[in-house]
Coordinates of C-alpha atoms (C1' of nucleotides) in Angstrom, one line a residue:
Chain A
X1 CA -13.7 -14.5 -55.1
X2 CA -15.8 -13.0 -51.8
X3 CA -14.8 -9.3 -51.6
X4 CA -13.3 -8.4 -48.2
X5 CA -14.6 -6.0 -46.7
X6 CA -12.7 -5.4 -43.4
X7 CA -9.1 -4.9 -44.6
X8 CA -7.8 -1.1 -44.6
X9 CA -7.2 -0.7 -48.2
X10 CA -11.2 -1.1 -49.0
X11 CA -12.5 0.3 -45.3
X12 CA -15.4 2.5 -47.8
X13 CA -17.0 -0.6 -49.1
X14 CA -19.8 -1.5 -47.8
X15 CA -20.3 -5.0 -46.1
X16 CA -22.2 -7.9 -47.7
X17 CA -21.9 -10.0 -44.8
X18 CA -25.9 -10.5 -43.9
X19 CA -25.4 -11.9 -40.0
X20 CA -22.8 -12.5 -37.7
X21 CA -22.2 -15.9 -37.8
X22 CA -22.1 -15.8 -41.5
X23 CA -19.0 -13.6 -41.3
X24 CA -16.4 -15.9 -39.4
X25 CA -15.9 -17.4 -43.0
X26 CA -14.2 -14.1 -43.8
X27 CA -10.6 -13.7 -42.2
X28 CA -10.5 -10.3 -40.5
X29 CA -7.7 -8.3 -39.8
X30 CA -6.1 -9.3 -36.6
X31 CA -4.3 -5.9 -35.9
X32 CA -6.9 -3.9 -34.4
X33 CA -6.6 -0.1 -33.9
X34 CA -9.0 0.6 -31.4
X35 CA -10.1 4.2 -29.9
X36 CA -12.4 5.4 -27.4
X37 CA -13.1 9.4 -27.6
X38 CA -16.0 11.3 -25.5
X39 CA -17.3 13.2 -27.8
X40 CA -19.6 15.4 -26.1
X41 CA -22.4 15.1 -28.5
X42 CA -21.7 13.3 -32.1
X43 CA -24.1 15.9 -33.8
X44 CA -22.0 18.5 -33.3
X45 CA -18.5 16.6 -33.6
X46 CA -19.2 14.8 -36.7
X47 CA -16.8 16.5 -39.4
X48 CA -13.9 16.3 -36.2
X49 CA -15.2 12.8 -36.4
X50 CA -14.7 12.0 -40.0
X51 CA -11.5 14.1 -39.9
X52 CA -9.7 12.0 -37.0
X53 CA -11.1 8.6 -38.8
X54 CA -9.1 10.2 -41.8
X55 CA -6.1 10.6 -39.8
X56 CA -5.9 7.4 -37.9
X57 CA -8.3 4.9 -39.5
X58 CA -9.4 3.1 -36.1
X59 CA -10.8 -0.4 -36.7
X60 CA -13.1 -0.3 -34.1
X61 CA -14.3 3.5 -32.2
X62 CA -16.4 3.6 -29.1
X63 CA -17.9 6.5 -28.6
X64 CA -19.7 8.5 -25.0
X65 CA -21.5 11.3 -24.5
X66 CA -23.2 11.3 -27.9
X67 CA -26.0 13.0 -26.6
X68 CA -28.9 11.9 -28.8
X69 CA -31.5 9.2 -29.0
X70 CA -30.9 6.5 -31.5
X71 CA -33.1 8.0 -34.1
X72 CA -30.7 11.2 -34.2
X73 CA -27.8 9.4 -35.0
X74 CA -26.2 10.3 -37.6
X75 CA -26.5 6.9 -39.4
X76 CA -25.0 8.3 -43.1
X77 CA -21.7 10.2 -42.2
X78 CA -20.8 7.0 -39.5
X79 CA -21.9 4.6 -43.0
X80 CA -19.7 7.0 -45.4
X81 CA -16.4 6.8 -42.7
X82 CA -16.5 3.5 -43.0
X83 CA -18.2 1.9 -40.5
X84 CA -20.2 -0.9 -41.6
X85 CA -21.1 -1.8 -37.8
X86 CA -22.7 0.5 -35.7
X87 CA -24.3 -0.4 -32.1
X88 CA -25.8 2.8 -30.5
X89 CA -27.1 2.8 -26.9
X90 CA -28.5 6.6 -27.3
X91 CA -31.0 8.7 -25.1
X92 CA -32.4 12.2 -25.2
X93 CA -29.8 15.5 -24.8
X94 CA -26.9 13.6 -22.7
X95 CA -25.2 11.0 -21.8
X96 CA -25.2 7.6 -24.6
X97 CA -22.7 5.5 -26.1
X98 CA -22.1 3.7 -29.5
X99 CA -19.6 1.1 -30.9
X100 CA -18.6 1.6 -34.2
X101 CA -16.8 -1.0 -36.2
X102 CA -15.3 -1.8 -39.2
X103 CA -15.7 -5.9 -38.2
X104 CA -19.0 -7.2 -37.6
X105 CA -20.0 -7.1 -33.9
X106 CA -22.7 -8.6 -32.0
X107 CA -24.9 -6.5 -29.4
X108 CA -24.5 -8.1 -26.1
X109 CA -26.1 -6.1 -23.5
X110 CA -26.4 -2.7 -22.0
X111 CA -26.8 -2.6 -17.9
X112 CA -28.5 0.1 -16.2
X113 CA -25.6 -0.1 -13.4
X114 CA -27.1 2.4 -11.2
X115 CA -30.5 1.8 -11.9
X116 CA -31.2 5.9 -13.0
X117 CA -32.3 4.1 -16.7
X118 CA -29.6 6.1 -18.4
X119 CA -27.3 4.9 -21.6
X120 CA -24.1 4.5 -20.0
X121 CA -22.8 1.4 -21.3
X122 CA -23.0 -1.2 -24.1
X123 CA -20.8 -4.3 -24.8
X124 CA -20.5 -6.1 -28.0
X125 CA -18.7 -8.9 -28.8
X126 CA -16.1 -8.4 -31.7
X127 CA -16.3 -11.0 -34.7
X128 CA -13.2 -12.1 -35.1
X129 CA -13.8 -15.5 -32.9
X130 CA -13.0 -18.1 -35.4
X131 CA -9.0 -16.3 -35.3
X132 CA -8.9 -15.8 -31.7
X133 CA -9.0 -19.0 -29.5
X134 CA -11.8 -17.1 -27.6
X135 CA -14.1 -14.2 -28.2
X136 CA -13.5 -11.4 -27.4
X137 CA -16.4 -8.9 -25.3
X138 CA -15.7 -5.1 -25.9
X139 CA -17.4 -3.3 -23.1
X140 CA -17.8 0.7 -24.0
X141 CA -19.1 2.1 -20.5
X142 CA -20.1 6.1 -19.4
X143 CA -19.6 6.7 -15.7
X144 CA -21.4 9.2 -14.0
X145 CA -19.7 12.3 -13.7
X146 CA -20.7 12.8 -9.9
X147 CA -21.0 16.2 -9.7
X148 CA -19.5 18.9 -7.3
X149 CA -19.8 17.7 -3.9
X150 CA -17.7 13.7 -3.2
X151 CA -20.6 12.8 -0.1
X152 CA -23.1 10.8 -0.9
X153 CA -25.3 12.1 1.4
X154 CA -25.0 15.1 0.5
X155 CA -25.1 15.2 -3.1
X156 CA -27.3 12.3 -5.3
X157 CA -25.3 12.6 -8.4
X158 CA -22.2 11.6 -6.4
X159 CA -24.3 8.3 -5.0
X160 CA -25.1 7.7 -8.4
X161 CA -21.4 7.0 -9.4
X162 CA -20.6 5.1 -6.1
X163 CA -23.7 2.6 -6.8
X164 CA -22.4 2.4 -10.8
X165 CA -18.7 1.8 -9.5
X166 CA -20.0 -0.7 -6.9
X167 CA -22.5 -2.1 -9.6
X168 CA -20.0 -2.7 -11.7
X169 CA -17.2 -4.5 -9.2
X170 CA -20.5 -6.7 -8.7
X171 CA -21.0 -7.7 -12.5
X172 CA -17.4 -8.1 -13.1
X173 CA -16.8 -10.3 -9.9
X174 CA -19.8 -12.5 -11.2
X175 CA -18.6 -12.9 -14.9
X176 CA -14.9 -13.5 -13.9
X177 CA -16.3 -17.3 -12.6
X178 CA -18.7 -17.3 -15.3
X179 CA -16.7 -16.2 -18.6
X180 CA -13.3 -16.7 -17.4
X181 CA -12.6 -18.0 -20.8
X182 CA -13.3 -15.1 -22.9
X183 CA -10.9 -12.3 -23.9
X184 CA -12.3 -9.0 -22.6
X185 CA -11.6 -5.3 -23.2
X186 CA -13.2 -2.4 -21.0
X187 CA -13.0 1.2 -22.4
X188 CA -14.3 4.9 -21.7
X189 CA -14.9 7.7 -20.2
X190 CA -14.8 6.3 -16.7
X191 CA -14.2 10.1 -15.2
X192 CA -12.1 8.7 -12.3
X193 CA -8.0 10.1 -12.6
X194 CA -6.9 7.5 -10.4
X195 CA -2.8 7.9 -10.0
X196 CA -1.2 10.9 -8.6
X197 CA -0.1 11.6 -12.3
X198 CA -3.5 11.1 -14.2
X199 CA -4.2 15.0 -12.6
X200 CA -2.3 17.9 -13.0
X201 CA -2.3 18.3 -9.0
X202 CA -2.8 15.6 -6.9
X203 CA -2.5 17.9 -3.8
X204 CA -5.4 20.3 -5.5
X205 CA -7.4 17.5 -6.7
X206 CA -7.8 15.5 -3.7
X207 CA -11.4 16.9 -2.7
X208 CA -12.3 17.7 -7.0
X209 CA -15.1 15.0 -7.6
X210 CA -12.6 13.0 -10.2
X211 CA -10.2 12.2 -7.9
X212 CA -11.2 11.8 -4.4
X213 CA -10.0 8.5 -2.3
X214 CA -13.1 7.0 -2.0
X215 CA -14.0 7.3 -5.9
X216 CA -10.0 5.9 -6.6
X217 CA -10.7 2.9 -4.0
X218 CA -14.1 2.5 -5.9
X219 CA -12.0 2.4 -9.2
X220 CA -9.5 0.2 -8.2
X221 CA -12.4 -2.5 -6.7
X222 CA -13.9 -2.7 -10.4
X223 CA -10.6 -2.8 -11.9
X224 CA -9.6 -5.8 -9.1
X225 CA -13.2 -7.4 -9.9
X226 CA -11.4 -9.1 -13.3
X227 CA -7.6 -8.5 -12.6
X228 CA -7.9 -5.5 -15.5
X229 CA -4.9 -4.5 -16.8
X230 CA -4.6 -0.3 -17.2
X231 CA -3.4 -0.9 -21.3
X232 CA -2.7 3.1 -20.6
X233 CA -0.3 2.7 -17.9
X234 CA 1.1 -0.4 -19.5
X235 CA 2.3 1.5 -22.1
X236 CA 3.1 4.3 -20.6
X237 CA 4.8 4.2 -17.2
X238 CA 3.1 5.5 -13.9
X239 CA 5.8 8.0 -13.3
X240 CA 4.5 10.1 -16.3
X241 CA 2.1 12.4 -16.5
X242 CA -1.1 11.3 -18.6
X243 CA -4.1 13.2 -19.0
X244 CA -7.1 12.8 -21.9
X245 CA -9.0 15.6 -20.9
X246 CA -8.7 19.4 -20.3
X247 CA -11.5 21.6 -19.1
X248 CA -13.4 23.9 -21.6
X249 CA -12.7 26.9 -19.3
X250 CA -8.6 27.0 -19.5
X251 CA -7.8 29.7 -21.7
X252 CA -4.9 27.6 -23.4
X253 CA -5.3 24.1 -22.4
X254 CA -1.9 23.2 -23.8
X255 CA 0.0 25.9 -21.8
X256 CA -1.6 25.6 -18.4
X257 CA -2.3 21.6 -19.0
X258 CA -4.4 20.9 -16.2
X259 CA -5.4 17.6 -17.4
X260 CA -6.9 14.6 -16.0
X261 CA -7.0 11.3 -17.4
X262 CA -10.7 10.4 -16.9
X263 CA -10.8 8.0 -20.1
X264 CA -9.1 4.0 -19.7
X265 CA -8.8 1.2 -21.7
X266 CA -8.5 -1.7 -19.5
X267 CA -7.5 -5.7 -21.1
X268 CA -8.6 -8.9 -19.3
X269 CA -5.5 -10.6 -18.5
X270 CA -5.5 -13.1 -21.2
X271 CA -5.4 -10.0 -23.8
X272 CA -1.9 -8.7 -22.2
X273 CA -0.2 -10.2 -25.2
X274 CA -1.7 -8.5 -27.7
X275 CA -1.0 -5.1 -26.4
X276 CA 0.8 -3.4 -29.2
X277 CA 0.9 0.6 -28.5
X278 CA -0.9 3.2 -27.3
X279 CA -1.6 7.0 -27.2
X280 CA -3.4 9.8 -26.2
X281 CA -4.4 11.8 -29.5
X282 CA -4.5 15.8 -28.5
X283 CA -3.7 16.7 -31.7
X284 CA -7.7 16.7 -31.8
X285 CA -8.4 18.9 -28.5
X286 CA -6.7 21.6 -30.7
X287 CA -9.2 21.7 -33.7
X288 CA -12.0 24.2 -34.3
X289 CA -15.1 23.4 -31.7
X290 CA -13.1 20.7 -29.7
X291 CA -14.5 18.5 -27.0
X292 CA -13.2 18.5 -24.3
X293 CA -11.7 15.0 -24.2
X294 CA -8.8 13.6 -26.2
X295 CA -9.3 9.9 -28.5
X296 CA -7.2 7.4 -26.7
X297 CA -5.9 5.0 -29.2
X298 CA -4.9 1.3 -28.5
X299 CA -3.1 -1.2 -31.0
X300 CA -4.0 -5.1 -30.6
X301 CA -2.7 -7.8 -32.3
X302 CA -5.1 -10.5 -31.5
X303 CA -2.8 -13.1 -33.7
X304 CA -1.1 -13.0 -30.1
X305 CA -3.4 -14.2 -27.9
Chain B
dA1 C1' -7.9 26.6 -6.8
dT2 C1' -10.4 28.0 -9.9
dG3 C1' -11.4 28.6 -14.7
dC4 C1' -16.0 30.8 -16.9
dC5 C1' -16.7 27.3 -21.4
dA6 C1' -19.8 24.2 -24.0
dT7 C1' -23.5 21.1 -24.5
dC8 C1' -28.6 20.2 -24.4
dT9 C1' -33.7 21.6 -24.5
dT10 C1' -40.4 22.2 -22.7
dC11 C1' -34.6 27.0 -26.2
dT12 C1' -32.4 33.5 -24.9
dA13 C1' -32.3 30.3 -19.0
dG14 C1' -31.4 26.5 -16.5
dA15 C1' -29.5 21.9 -16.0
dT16 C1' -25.4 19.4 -16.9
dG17 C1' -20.7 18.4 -17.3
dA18 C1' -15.9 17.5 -14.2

DNA sequence: ATGCCATCTTCTAGATGA
């Protein structure tokens, strides 16, 4: 009898499956914990890394801000949490993403949305298609930060995230006509707090790169571009305040909690069954040498859709 | 309405983050 090597109760062994195609004949869990966590820099995170997989045994972890080039990455600890499947868009001292997975994936692409030749995204598609009616395209994306000043005149960072945004409202409006039959899910650091209740104050916020009306607009373009649904505020209703991220500099970040939530996980529409539970994990912005975002953790049940 | 912290590297200073 074939081993199995994606279910929970034997996540530490080691795939044998050699390619992807060759692993549709193994049946893969269909209930997929899924996370998306800025790290800010994987070298430094790792044992918080291994300690959260410990905790919460994600399925599938997309990772931003790893912050080294794909020779750095720590290929071992990743192999020895369980992760089998590992796609890594890295680069030199900032920015980068990487999929890890417990399922085989398959590396799709990784745009250059705002042309600066930066790893900011990566998509994969997820190899569970012989259980779903339609594959499924997991998109892990990095948006520029933006820096201080919300002109784009003024301030080339900030232009930099208003081409990405507009970038990707482009790609998305093109693949909705070409790949309308394909489950999608969209996740990251998007560093955009688009409701009132994604900041701590809107009032305050209003001119803080993060959460200006013109970066919300942008935001809410890209999320039109393939009728996303916010999984986040799906779960968890509007009215509520929801942050994943609290500044380095707050003295106690639990007690002043001036959050924003600047990471999503977004679902193509067909995928709005499947959406089982989520939530924001700041038990881990409390641990020794923190970063300063919080995992956001989504439960699918693809047997749904 | 900051805070003043934390990451990286041409490394003890400056760029970057948001």
């Amino acid at each position: 009898m074939l081993s199995y090597p994606f279910s929970r109760t034997t996540q530490n062994s080691q795939p044998s499956i050699p390619n992807f195609k060759a692993s549709y004949q193994v049946l893969p869990p269909m209930k997929i914990k899924l996370v998306t966590w800025n790290v800010n820099s994987i070298r430094t995170r790792v044992d918080l890394i291994a300690r959260f997989v410990e905790a919460e045994k994600p399925d599938i972890f997309c990772l931003q801000e790893i912050k080294c080039t794909n020779d750095q990455f720590p290929h071992q600890a990743v192999s020895e949490m369980g992760f089998g499947h590992t796609e890594i868009q890295g680069q030199k001292a900032y920015h980068g993403v990487a999929t890890l997975s417990k399922v085989p994936l398959k590396r799709l692409d990784c745009h250059d949305f705002d042309g600066t030749g930066q790893a900011r995204h990566l998509a994969v598609e997820i190899g569970i298609g012989t259980r779903t009616k339609k594959p499924v395209v997991l998109h892990n994306f990095y948006v520029p930060a933006g820096g201080d000043v919300a002109d784009e005149d003024e301030n080339p960072k900030f232009k930099c995230k208003m081409t990405y945004l507009r970038e990707m409202e482009k790609h998305f409006t093109k693949i909705a006509k070409k790949d309308a039959d394909h489950h999608k899910i969209l996740v990251g650091d998007l560093n955009i707090a688009p409701l009132e209740t994604d900041v701590w104050s809107h009032k305050q916020l209003l001119k803080v790169v993060s959460h200006t009306p013109v970066e919300v607009e942008a935001l809410g373009k890209v999320q039109q571009s393939y009728n996303w649904l916010d999984m986040m505020r799906h779960h968890i209703p509007p009215e509520e305040r929801l942050y994943s991220w609290w500044s380095y500099r707050s003295k106690d970040w639990r007690k002043n909690n001036r959050g924003r939530r600047l990471d999503h996980i977004w679902l193509s529409p067909t995928m709005k069954p499947a959406s089982q539970a989520l939530k924001v994990y700041e038990t881990a912005r409390d641990w020794t040498r923190p970063s300063d975002h919080a995992p956001v953790i989504a439960e699918l049940d693809l047997d749904l859709v």
